[in-house]
Amino acid sequence: MVVAPGTDSPQGWLSATFTGTVAAGTAVQVVDGSGKVVATFVTSKATQNLVYSAPGITGGSQYKIYTGGTPTGTSTGGLARGGTLGSATLAVTVTAGQAPAGGGMGGR
């Protein structure tokens, strides 16, 4: 079960539920409001949810989640050093600090 970080977390977070399954080995990229790629992941297995927390995520701001594109640099635990969108496809737009509606998620 995916659980969003608590509201007292010292850093921002976002949560996304995809409309379909994202296949293993797919790059998933988080893009801020200015169009900057702030995180790139490569999925290790098929997934339908993403929860990401980092100091650079600003609560209340919108972020776009893309699938596809190209990860760059070294990868640690699926989180790549960087990435480019290229021909990535927009999957969902989320607001940081808000769990998706109907996602069964809550802060702890």
PDB file of N, CA and C in Angstrom:
ATOM      1  N   MET A   1       0.844  -1.177   0.000  1.00  0.00           N
ATOM      2  CA  MET A   1       0.000   0.000   0.000  1.00  0.00           C
ATOM      3  C   MET A   1       0.893   1.244   0.000  1.00  0.00           C
ATOM      4  N   VAL A   2       0.562   2.182  -0.829  1.00  0.00           N
ATOM      5  CA  VAL A   2       1.298   3.442  -0.901  1.00  0.00           C
ATOM      6  C   VAL A   2       0.792   4.365   0.193  1.00  0.00           C
ATOM      7  N   VAL A   3       1.709   4.984   0.937  1.00  0.00           N
ATOM      8  CA  VAL A   3       1.341   5.904   2.007  1.00  0.00           C
ATOM      9  C   VAL A   3       2.102   7.204   1.804  1.00  0.00           C
ATOM     10  N   ALA A   4       1.392   8.310   1.788  1.00  0.00           N
ATOM     11  CA  ALA A   4       2.011   9.616   1.625  1.00  0.00           C
ATOM     12  C   ALA A   4       2.706  10.023   2.924  1.00  0.00           C
ATOM     13  N   PRO A   5       3.791  10.787   2.842  1.00  0.00           N
ATOM     14  CA  PRO A   5       4.454  11.290   4.051  1.00  0.00           C
ATOM     15  C   PRO A   5       3.497  12.135   4.891  1.00  0.00           C
ATOM     16  N   GLY A   6       3.787  12.238   6.164  1.00  0.00           N
ATOM     17  CA  GLY A   6       2.950  13.015   7.077  1.00  0.00           C
ATOM     18  C   GLY A   6       3.007  14.498   6.796  1.00  0.00           C
ATOM     19  N   THR A   7       2.002  15.203   7.267  1.00  0.00           N
ATOM     20  CA  THR A   7       1.926  16.643   7.047  1.00  0.00           C
ATOM     21  C   THR A   7       3.002  17.400   7.808  1.00  0.00           C
ATOM     22  N   ASP A   8       3.624  16.765   8.805  1.00  0.00           N
ATOM     23  CA  ASP A   8       4.687  17.421   9.559  1.00  0.00           C
ATOM     24  C   ASP A   8       6.071  17.156   8.968  1.00  0.00           C
ATOM     25  N   SER A   9       6.126  16.551   7.796  1.00  0.00           N
ATOM     26  CA  SER A   9       7.398  16.260   7.141  1.00  0.00           C
ATOM     27  C   SER A   9       8.130  17.570   6.837  1.00  0.00           C
ATOM     28  N   PRO A  10       9.458  17.622   7.092  1.00  0.00           N
ATOM     29  CA  PRO A  10      10.203  18.855   6.850  1.00  0.00           C
ATOM     30  C   PRO A  10      10.490  19.136   5.373  1.00  0.00           C
ATOM     31  N   GLN A  11      10.146  18.200   4.507  1.00  0.00           N
ATOM     32  CA  GLN A  11      10.365  18.440   3.084  1.00  0.00           C
ATOM     33  C   GLN A  11       9.096  18.143   2.306  1.00  0.00           C
ATOM     34  N   GLY A  12       9.037  18.668   1.092  1.00  0.00           N
ATOM     35  CA  GLY A  12       7.849  18.504   0.271  1.00  0.00           C
ATOM     36  C   GLY A  12       7.745  17.102  -0.298  1.00  0.00           C
ATOM     37  N   TRP A  13       6.534  16.744  -0.694  1.00  0.00           N
ATOM     38  CA  TRP A  13       6.290  15.436  -1.288  1.00  0.00           C
ATOM     39  C   TRP A  13       5.179  15.537  -2.316  1.00  0.00           C
ATOM     40  N   LEU A  14       5.137  14.551  -3.197  1.00  0.00           N
ATOM     41  CA  LEU A  14       4.050  14.457  -4.152  1.00  0.00           C
ATOM     42  C   LEU A  14       3.684  12.999  -4.315  1.00  0.00           C
ATOM     43  N   SER A  15       2.466  12.775  -4.740  1.00  0.00           N
ATOM     44  CA  SER A  15       1.950  11.432  -4.929  1.00  0.00           C
ATOM     45  C   SER A  15       1.151  11.396  -6.216  1.00  0.00           C
ATOM     46  N   ALA A  16       1.370  10.360  -7.010  1.00  0.00           N
ATOM     47  CA  ALA A  16       0.661  10.230  -8.281  1.00  0.00           C
ATOM     48  C   ALA A  16       0.142   8.814  -8.448  1.00  0.00           C
ATOM     49  N   THR A  17      -1.056   8.690  -8.977  1.00  0.00           N
ATOM     50  CA  THR A  17      -1.613   7.405  -9.361  1.00  0.00           C
ATOM     51  C   THR A  17      -1.819   7.457 -10.870  1.00  0.00           C
ATOM     52  N   PHE A  18      -1.213   6.513 -11.572  1.00  0.00           N
ATOM     53  CA  PHE A  18      -1.302   6.473 -13.030  1.00  0.00           C
ATOM     54  C   PHE A  18      -2.609   5.811 -13.453  1.00  0.00           C
ATOM     55  N   THR A  19      -3.134   6.197 -14.608  1.00  0.00           N
ATOM     56  CA  THR A  19      -4.390   5.625 -15.096  1.00  0.00           C
ATOM     57  C   THR A  19      -4.202   4.179 -15.545  1.00  0.00           C
ATOM     58  N   GLY A  20      -2.995   3.809 -15.896  1.00  0.00           N
ATOM     59  CA  GLY A  20      -2.682   2.438 -16.291  1.00  0.00           C
ATOM     60  C   GLY A  20      -1.382   2.019 -15.639  1.00  0.00           C
ATOM     61  N   THR A  21      -0.968   0.808 -15.922  1.00  0.00           N
ATOM     62  CA  THR A  21       0.276   0.292 -15.357  1.00  0.00           C
ATOM     63  C   THR A  21       1.467   0.804 -16.157  1.00  0.00           C
ATOM     64  N   VAL A  22       2.493   1.246 -15.454  1.00  0.00           N
ATOM     65  CA  VAL A  22       3.749   1.659 -16.075  1.00  0.00           C
ATOM     66  C   VAL A  22       4.670   0.436 -16.038  1.00  0.00           C
ATOM     67  N   ALA A  23       5.143   0.001 -17.190  1.00  0.00           N
ATOM     68  CA  ALA A  23       5.933  -1.225 -17.298  1.00  0.00           C
ATOM     69  C   ALA A  23       7.292  -1.096 -16.618  1.00  0.00           C
ATOM     70  N   ALA A  24       7.815  -2.216 -16.165  1.00  0.00           N
ATOM     71  CA  ALA A  24       9.166  -2.265 -15.594  1.00  0.00           C
ATOM     72  C   ALA A  24      10.173  -1.752 -16.618  1.00  0.00           C
ATOM     73  N   GLY A  25      11.177  -1.014 -16.139  1.00  0.00           N
ATOM     74  CA  GLY A  25      12.214  -0.483 -17.020  1.00  0.00           C
ATOM     75  C   GLY A  25      11.862   0.835 -17.680  1.00  0.00           C
ATOM     76  N   THR A  26      10.727   1.429 -17.309  1.00  0.00           N
ATOM     77  CA  THR A  26      10.281   2.700 -17.893  1.00  0.00           C
ATOM     78  C   THR A  26      10.805   3.874 -17.073  1.00  0.00           C
ATOM     79  N   ALA A  27      11.293   4.895 -17.764  1.00  0.00           N
ATOM     80  CA  ALA A  27      11.699   6.124 -17.075  1.00  0.00           C
ATOM     81  C   ALA A  27      10.445   6.894 -16.689  1.00  0.00           C
ATOM     82  N   VAL A  28      10.402   7.362 -15.434  1.00  0.00           N
ATOM     83  CA  VAL A  28       9.315   8.208 -14.929  1.00  0.00           C
ATOM     84  C   VAL A  28       9.968   9.497 -14.460  1.00  0.00           C
ATOM     85  N   GLN A  29       9.485  10.623 -14.985  1.00  0.00           N
ATOM     86  CA  GLN A  29      10.141  11.895 -14.695  1.00  0.00           C
ATOM     87  C   GLN A  29       9.177  12.890 -14.056  1.00  0.00           C
ATOM     88  N   VAL A  30       9.683  13.586 -13.038  1.00  0.00           N
ATOM     89  CA  VAL A  30       8.928  14.618 -12.328  1.00  0.00           C
ATOM     90  C   VAL A  30       9.426  15.969 -12.833  1.00  0.00           C
ATOM     91  N   VAL A  31       8.500  16.806 -13.294  1.00  0.00           N
ATOM     92  CA  VAL A  31       8.844  18.093 -13.892  1.00  0.00           C
ATOM     93  C   VAL A  31       8.124  19.208 -13.141  1.00  0.00           C
ATOM     94  N   ASP A  32       8.878  20.240 -12.751  1.00  0.00           N
ATOM     95  CA  ASP A  32       8.271  21.351 -12.002  1.00  0.00           C
ATOM     96  C   ASP A  32       7.554  22.325 -12.930  1.00  0.00           C
ATOM     97  N   GLY A  33       6.965  23.365 -12.361  1.00  0.00           N
ATOM     98  CA  GLY A  33       6.182  24.334 -13.112  1.00  0.00           C
ATOM     99  C   GLY A  33       6.958  25.115 -14.158  1.00  0.00           C
ATOM    100  N   SER A  34       8.279  25.189 -14.002  1.00  0.00           N
ATOM    101  CA  SER A  34       9.097  25.906 -14.985  1.00  0.00           C
ATOM    102  C   SER A  34       9.592  24.986 -16.102  1.00  0.00           C
ATOM    103  N   GLY A  35       9.219  23.710 -16.040  1.00  0.00           N
ATOM    104  CA  GLY A  35       9.625  22.761 -17.076  1.00  0.00           C
ATOM    105  C   GLY A  35      10.923  22.029 -16.775  1.00  0.00           C
ATOM    106  N   LYS A  36      11.469  22.215 -15.577  1.00  0.00           N
ATOM    107  CA  LYS A  36      12.727  21.563 -15.193  1.00  0.00           C
ATOM    108  C   LYS A  36      12.457  20.153 -14.670  1.00  0.00           C
ATOM    109  N   VAL A  37      13.228  19.180 -15.179  1.00  0.00           N
ATOM    110  CA  VAL A  37      13.147  17.811 -14.674  1.00  0.00           C
ATOM    111  C   VAL A  37      13.813  17.802 -13.300  1.00  0.00           C
ATOM    112  N   VAL A  38      13.033  17.506 -12.245  1.00  0.00           N
ATOM    113  CA  VAL A  38      13.575  17.522 -10.884  1.00  0.00           C
ATOM    114  C   VAL A  38      13.885  16.125 -10.369  1.00  0.00           C
ATOM    115  N   ALA A  39      13.352  15.089 -11.020  1.00  0.00           N
ATOM    116  CA  ALA A  39      13.658  13.714 -10.633  1.00  0.00           C
ATOM    117  C   ALA A  39      13.378  12.781 -11.796  1.00  0.00           C
ATOM    118  N   THR A  40      14.228  11.776 -11.953  1.00  0.00           N
ATOM    119  CA  THR A  40      14.038  10.740 -12.959  1.00  0.00           C
ATOM    120  C   THR A  40      14.224   9.387 -12.288  1.00  0.00           C
ATOM    121  N   PHE A  41      13.249   8.510 -12.450  1.00  0.00           N
ATOM    122  CA  PHE A  41      13.302   7.160 -11.916  1.00  0.00           C
ATOM    123  C   PHE A  41      13.234   6.178 -13.062  1.00  0.00           C
ATOM    124  N   VAL A  42      13.779   4.999 -12.856  1.00  0.00           N
ATOM    125  CA  VAL A  42      13.566   3.885 -13.771  1.00  0.00           C
ATOM    126  C   VAL A  42      12.881   2.805 -12.944  1.00  0.00           C
ATOM    127  N   THR A  43      11.672   2.434 -13.349  1.00  0.00           N
ATOM    128  CA  THR A  43      10.907   1.469 -12.570  1.00  0.00           C
ATOM    129  C   THR A  43      11.561   0.094 -12.610  1.00  0.00           C
ATOM    130  N   SER A  44      11.601  -0.578 -11.462  1.00  0.00           N
ATOM    131  CA  SER A  44      12.182  -1.921 -11.398  1.00  0.00           C
ATOM    132  C   SER A  44      11.119  -2.991 -11.618  1.00  0.00           C
ATOM    133  N   LYS A  45       9.856  -2.608 -11.481  1.00  0.00           N
ATOM    134  CA  LYS A  45       8.743  -3.518 -11.744  1.00  0.00           C
ATOM    135  C   LYS A  45       7.549  -2.687 -12.194  1.00  0.00           C
ATOM    136  N   ALA A  46       6.532  -3.349 -12.688  1.00  0.00           N
ATOM    137  CA  ALA A  46       5.324  -2.640 -13.116  1.00  0.00           C
ATOM    138  C   ALA A  46       4.732  -1.902 -11.926  1.00  0.00           C
ATOM    139  N   THR A  47       4.259  -0.681 -12.164  1.00  0.00           N
ATOM    140  CA  THR A  47       3.744   0.142 -11.061  1.00  0.00           C
ATOM    141  C   THR A  47       2.570   0.994 -11.517  1.00  0.00           C
ATOM    142  N   GLN A  48       1.769   1.416 -10.552  1.00  0.00           N
ATOM    143  CA  GLN A  48       0.665   2.326 -10.828  1.00  0.00           C
ATOM    144  C   GLN A  48       0.700   3.545  -9.919  1.00  0.00           C
ATOM    145  N   ASN A  49       1.642   3.594  -8.977  1.00  0.00           N
ATOM    146  CA  ASN A  49       1.711   4.703  -8.033  1.00  0.00           C
ATOM    147  C   ASN A  49       3.141   5.207  -7.898  1.00  0.00           C
ATOM    148  N   LEU A  50       3.259   6.480  -7.568  1.00  0.00           N
ATOM    149  CA  LEU A  50       4.553   7.093  -7.301  1.00  0.00           C
ATOM    150  C   LEU A  50       4.399   8.036  -6.114  1.00  0.00           C
ATOM    151  N   VAL A  51       5.281   7.909  -5.145  1.00  0.00           N
ATOM    152  CA  VAL A  51       5.386   8.875  -4.054  1.00  0.00           C
ATOM    153  C   VAL A  51       6.831   9.324  -4.045  1.00  0.00           C
ATOM    154  N   TYR A  52       7.045  10.646  -4.094  1.00  0.00           N
ATOM    155  CA  TYR A  52       8.394  11.198  -4.138  1.00  0.00           C
ATOM    156  C   TYR A  52       8.486  12.350  -3.146  1.00  0.00           C
ATOM    157  N   SER A  53       9.540  12.350  -2.343  1.00  0.00           N
ATOM    158  CA  SER A  53       9.759  13.399  -1.355  1.00  0.00           C
ATOM    159  C   SER A  53      11.191  13.895  -1.472  1.00  0.00           C
ATOM    160  N   ALA A  54      11.360  15.200  -1.481  1.00  0.00           N
ATOM    161  CA  ALA A  54      12.688  15.807  -1.580  1.00  0.00           C
ATOM    162  C   ALA A  54      12.607  17.250  -1.096  1.00  0.00           C
ATOM    163  N   PRO A  55      13.731  17.797  -0.630  1.00  0.00           N
ATOM    164  CA  PRO A  55      13.731  19.184  -0.151  1.00  0.00           C
ATOM    165  C   PRO A  55      13.289  20.194  -1.212  1.00  0.00           C
ATOM    166  N   GLY A  56      13.509  19.891  -2.493  1.00  0.00           N
ATOM    167  CA  GLY A  56      13.164  20.829  -3.556  1.00  0.00           C
ATOM    168  C   GLY A  56      11.707  20.825  -3.972  1.00  0.00           C
ATOM    169  N   ILE A  57      10.900  19.918  -3.422  1.00  0.00           N
ATOM    170  CA  ILE A  57       9.477  19.861  -3.755  1.00  0.00           C
ATOM    171  C   ILE A  57       8.739  20.872  -2.880  1.00  0.00           C
ATOM    172  N   THR A  58       7.953  21.730  -3.517  1.00  0.00           N
ATOM    173  CA  THR A  58       7.244  22.802  -2.812  1.00  0.00           C
ATOM    174  C   THR A  58       5.772  22.462  -2.681  1.00  0.00           C
ATOM    175  N   GLY A  59       5.304  22.348  -1.442  1.00  0.00           N
ATOM    176  CA  GLY A  59       3.901  22.048  -1.188  1.00  0.00           C
ATOM    177  C   GLY A  59       2.982  23.052  -1.859  1.00  0.00           C
ATOM    178  N   GLY A  60       1.906  22.569  -2.474  1.00  0.00           N
ATOM    179  CA  GLY A  60       0.941  23.423  -3.148  1.00  0.00           C
ATOM    180  C   GLY A  60       1.281  23.717  -4.602  1.00  0.00           C
ATOM    181  N   SER A  61       2.502  23.396  -5.031  1.00  0.00           N
ATOM    182  CA  SER A  61       2.904  23.623  -6.421  1.00  0.00           C
ATOM    183  C   SER A  61       2.526  22.427  -7.284  1.00  0.00           C
ATOM    184  N   GLN A  62       2.265  22.706  -8.562  1.00  0.00           N
ATOM    185  CA  GLN A  62       1.923  21.626  -9.480  1.00  0.00           C
ATOM    186  C   GLN A  62       3.176  21.044 -10.129  1.00  0.00           C
ATOM    187  N   TYR A  63       3.149  19.727 -10.320  1.00  0.00           N
ATOM    188  CA  TYR A  63       4.225  18.984 -10.972  1.00  0.00           C
ATOM    189  C   TYR A  63       3.602  18.061 -12.011  1.00  0.00           C
ATOM    190  N   LYS A  64       4.281  17.912 -13.128  1.00  0.00           N
ATOM    191  CA  LYS A  64       3.831  17.004 -14.177  1.00  0.00           C
ATOM    192  C   LYS A  64       4.698  15.750 -14.114  1.00  0.00           C
ATOM    193  N   ILE A  65       4.053  14.598 -14.250  1.00  0.00           N
ATOM    194  CA  ILE A  65       4.735  13.322 -14.231  1.00  0.00           C
ATOM    195  C   ILE A  65       4.675  12.754 -15.649  1.00  0.00           C
ATOM    196  N   TYR A  66       5.845  12.477 -16.202  1.00  0.00           N
ATOM    197  CA  TYR A  66       5.963  11.936 -17.553  1.00  0.00           C
ATOM    198  C   TYR A  66       6.489  10.511 -17.501  1.00  0.00           C
ATOM    199  N   THR A  67       6.108   9.712 -18.485  1.00  0.00           N
ATOM    200  CA  THR A  67       6.703   8.390 -18.651  1.00  0.00           C
ATOM    201  C   THR A  67       7.445   8.388 -19.979  1.00  0.00           C
ATOM    202  N   GLY A  68       8.571   7.702 -19.989  1.00  0.00           N
ATOM    203  CA  GLY A  68       9.422   7.694 -21.169  1.00  0.00           C
ATOM    204  C   GLY A  68      10.573   8.656 -20.948  1.00  0.00           C
ATOM    205  N   GLY A  69      11.176   9.098 -22.008  1.00  0.00           N
ATOM    206  CA  GLY A  69      12.335   9.963 -21.865  1.00  0.00           C
ATOM    207  C   GLY A  69      13.580   9.145 -21.598  1.00  0.00           C
ATOM    208  N   THR A  70      14.661   9.833 -21.252  1.00  0.00           N
ATOM    209  CA  THR A  70      15.948   9.165 -21.097  1.00  0.00           C
ATOM    210  C   THR A  70      16.602   9.554 -19.778  1.00  0.00           C
ATOM    211  N   PRO A  71      16.887   8.552 -18.919  1.00  0.00           N
ATOM    212  CA  PRO A  71      17.646   8.844 -17.701  1.00  0.00           C
ATOM    213  C   PRO A  71      19.104   9.099 -18.060  1.00  0.00           C
ATOM    214  N   THR A  72      19.783   9.948 -17.300  1.00  0.00           N
ATOM    215  CA  THR A  72      21.200  10.224 -17.554  1.00  0.00           C
ATOM    216  C   THR A  72      21.992  10.086 -16.264  1.00  0.00           C
ATOM    217  N   GLY A  73      23.269   9.803 -16.404  1.00  0.00           N
ATOM    218  CA  GLY A  73      24.149   9.687 -15.246  1.00  0.00           C
ATOM    219  C   GLY A  73      23.934   8.399 -14.489  1.00  0.00           C
ATOM    220  N   THR A  74      24.568   8.301 -13.357  1.00  0.00           N
ATOM    221  CA  THR A  74      24.472   7.101 -12.538  1.00  0.00           C
ATOM    222  C   THR A  74      23.104   7.002 -11.870  1.00  0.00           C
ATOM    223  N   SER A  75      22.725   5.788 -11.521  1.00  0.00           N
ATOM    224  CA  SER A  75      21.438   5.531 -10.887  1.00  0.00           C
ATOM    225  C   SER A  75      21.665   4.844  -9.551  1.00  0.00           C
ATOM    226  N   THR A  76      20.938   5.300  -8.539  1.00  0.00           N
ATOM    227  CA  THR A  76      20.998   4.690  -7.216  1.00  0.00           C
ATOM    228  C   THR A  76      19.594   4.276  -6.820  1.00  0.00           C
ATOM    229  N   GLY A  77      19.365   2.998  -6.701  1.00  0.00           N
ATOM    230  CA  GLY A  77      18.044   2.507  -6.313  1.00  0.00           C
ATOM    231  C   GLY A  77      16.941   2.915  -7.265  1.00  0.00           C
ATOM    232  N   GLY A  78      17.260   3.083  -8.540  1.00  0.00           N
ATOM    233  CA  GLY A  78      16.270   3.476  -9.538  1.00  0.00           C
ATOM    234  C   GLY A  78      16.169   4.971  -9.757  1.00  0.00           C
ATOM    235  N   LEU A  79      16.755   5.787  -8.859  1.00  0.00           N
ATOM    236  CA  LEU A  79      16.739   7.244  -9.015  1.00  0.00           C
ATOM    237  C   LEU A  79      17.981   7.637  -9.810  1.00  0.00           C
ATOM    238  N   ALA A  80      17.763   8.170 -11.005  1.00  0.00           N
ATOM    239  CA  ALA A  80      18.869   8.555 -11.884  1.00  0.00           C
ATOM    240  C   ALA A  80      19.406   9.926 -11.517  1.00  0.00           C
ATOM    241  N   ARG A  81      20.627  10.185 -11.904  1.00  0.00           N
ATOM    242  CA  ARG A  81      21.275  11.475 -11.634  1.00  0.00           C
ATOM    243  C   ARG A  81      20.548  12.614 -12.344  1.00  0.00           C
ATOM    244  N   GLY A  82      19.991  12.359 -13.496  1.00  0.00           N
ATOM    245  CA  GLY A  82      19.285  13.376 -14.274  1.00  0.00           C
ATOM    246  C   GLY A  82      18.481  12.706 -15.367  1.00  0.00           C
ATOM    247  N   GLY A  83      17.946  13.510 -16.272  1.00  0.00           N
ATOM    248  CA  GLY A  83      17.180  12.944 -17.365  1.00  0.00           C
ATOM    249  C   GLY A  83      16.690  14.011 -18.319  1.00  0.00           C
ATOM    250  N   THR A  84      16.332  13.555 -19.505  1.00  0.00           N
ATOM    251  CA  THR A  84      15.760  14.435 -20.514  1.00  0.00           C
ATOM    252  C   THR A  84      14.418  13.864 -20.945  1.00  0.00           C
ATOM    253  N   LEU A  85      13.480  14.744 -21.256  1.00  0.00           N
ATOM    254  CA  LEU A  85      12.142  14.289 -21.617  1.00  0.00           C
ATOM    255  C   LEU A  85      12.089  13.659 -22.996  1.00  0.00           C
ATOM    256  N   GLY A  86      12.748  14.262 -23.983  1.00  0.00           N
ATOM    257  CA  GLY A  86      12.702  13.704 -25.333  1.00  0.00           C
ATOM    258  C   GLY A  86      11.266  13.474 -25.769  1.00  0.00           C
ATOM    259  N   SER A  87      10.931  12.219 -26.032  1.00  0.00           N
ATOM    260  CA  SER A  87       9.583  11.880 -26.503  1.00  0.00           C
ATOM    261  C   SER A  87       8.694  11.340 -25.378  1.00  0.00           C
ATOM    262  N   ALA A  88       8.980  11.730 -24.141  1.00  0.00           N
ATOM    263  CA  ALA A  88       8.183  11.281 -23.000  1.00  0.00           C
ATOM    264  C   ALA A  88       6.734  11.731 -23.139  1.00  0.00           C
ATOM    265  N   THR A  89       5.840  10.995 -22.508  1.00  0.00           N
ATOM    266  CA  THR A  89       4.409  11.264 -22.562  1.00  0.00           C
ATOM    267  C   THR A  89       3.922  11.740 -21.200  1.00  0.00           C
ATOM    268  N   LEU A  90       3.138  12.825 -21.188  1.00  0.00           N
ATOM    269  CA  LEU A  90       2.561  13.315 -19.939  1.00  0.00           C
ATOM    270  C   LEU A  90       1.580  12.275 -19.413  1.00  0.00           C
ATOM    271  N   ALA A  91       1.789  11.826 -18.167  1.00  0.00           N
ATOM    272  CA  ALA A  91       0.922  10.814 -17.562  1.00  0.00           C
ATOM    273  C   ALA A  91      -0.106  11.436 -16.631  1.00  0.00           C
ATOM    274  N   VAL A  92       0.329  12.396 -15.799  1.00  0.00           N
ATOM    275  CA  VAL A  92      -0.574  12.982 -14.811  1.00  0.00           C
ATOM    276  C   VAL A  92       0.027  14.282 -14.285  1.00  0.00           C
ATOM    277  N   THR A  93      -0.822  15.199 -13.857  1.00  0.00           N
ATOM    278  CA  THR A  93      -0.397  16.427 -13.191  1.00  0.00           C
ATOM    279  C   THR A  93      -0.884  16.343 -11.749  1.00  0.00           C
ATOM    280  N   VAL A  94       0.020  16.630 -10.802  1.00  0.00           N
ATOM    281  CA  VAL A  94      -0.319  16.520  -9.379  1.00  0.00           C
ATOM    282  C   VAL A  94       0.048  17.804  -8.653  1.00  0.00           C
ATOM    283  N   THR A  95      -0.541  17.990  -7.488  1.00  0.00           N
ATOM    284  CA  THR A  95      -0.201  19.104  -6.614  1.00  0.00           C
ATOM    285  C   THR A  95       0.563  18.539  -5.428  1.00  0.00           C
ATOM    286  N   ALA A  96       1.752  19.066  -5.173  1.00  0.00           N
ATOM    287  CA  ALA A  96       2.579  18.582  -4.076  1.00  0.00           C
ATOM    288  C   ALA A  96       1.859  18.778  -2.750  1.00  0.00           C
ATOM    289  N   GLY A  97       1.941  17.745  -1.900  1.00  0.00           N
ATOM    290  CA  GLY A  97       1.306  17.802  -0.592  1.00  0.00           C
ATOM    291  C   GLY A  97      -0.135  17.327  -0.584  1.00  0.00           C
ATOM    292  N   GLN A  98      -0.638  16.887  -1.732  1.00  0.00           N
ATOM    293  CA  GLN A  98      -2.008  16.381  -1.812  1.00  0.00           C
ATOM    294  C   GLN A  98      -2.001  14.956  -2.357  1.00  0.00           C
ATOM    295  N   ALA A  99      -2.664  14.053  -1.657  1.00  0.00           N
ATOM    296  CA  ALA A  99      -2.795  12.681  -2.126  1.00  0.00           C
ATOM    297  C   ALA A  99      -3.866  12.627  -3.224  1.00  0.00           C
ATOM    298  N   PRO A 100      -3.709  11.724  -4.182  1.00  0.00           N
ATOM    299  CA  PRO A 100      -4.728  11.604  -5.242  1.00  0.00           C
ATOM    300  C   PRO A 100      -6.088  11.236  -4.671  1.00  0.00           C
ATOM    301  N   ALA A 101      -7.142  11.765  -5.250  1.00  0.00           N
ATOM    302  CA  ALA A 101      -8.507  11.461  -4.810  1.00  0.00           C
ATOM    303  C   ALA A 101      -8.789   9.981  -5.003  1.00  0.00           C
ATOM    304  N   GLY A 102      -9.384   9.360  -3.998  1.00  0.00           N
ATOM    305  CA  GLY A 102      -9.762   7.948  -4.102  1.00  0.00           C
ATOM    306  C   GLY A 102      -8.584   7.004  -4.031  1.00  0.00           C
ATOM    307  N   GLY A 103      -7.389   7.510  -3.731  1.00  0.00           N
ATOM    308  CA  GLY A 103      -6.206   6.663  -3.716  1.00  0.00           C
ATOM    309  C   GLY A 103      -6.040   5.861  -2.450  1.00  0.00           C
ATOM    310  N   GLY A 104      -6.887   6.090  -1.458  1.00  0.00           N
ATOM    311  CA  GLY A 104      -6.782   5.339  -0.223  1.00  0.00           C
ATOM    312  C   GLY A 104      -5.537   5.684   0.565  1.00  0.00           C
ATOM    313  N   MET A 105      -5.042   6.887   0.392  1.00  0.00           N
ATOM    314  CA  MET A 105      -3.788   7.281   1.023  1.00  0.00           C
ATOM    315  C   MET A 105      -4.049   8.293   2.143  1.00  0.00           C
ATOM    316  N   GLY A 106      -3.147   8.323   3.067  1.00  0.00           N
ATOM    317  CA  GLY A 106      -3.254   9.300   4.126  1.00  0.00           C
ATOM    318  C   GLY A 106      -1.913   9.531   4.759  1.00  0.00           C
ATOM    319  N   GLY A 107      -1.689  10.706   5.300  1.00  0.00           N
ATOM    320  CA  GLY A 107      -0.417  11.011   5.954  1.00  0.00           C
ATOM    321  C   GLY A 107      -0.292  10.270   7.270  1.00  0.00           C
ATOM    322  N   ARG A 108       0.926   9.898   7.602  1.00  0.00           N
ATOM    323  CA  ARG A 108       1.200   9.226   8.867  1.00  0.00           C
ATOM    324  C   ARG A 108       2.348   9.886   9.539  1.00  0.00           C
TER     325      ARG A 108
END
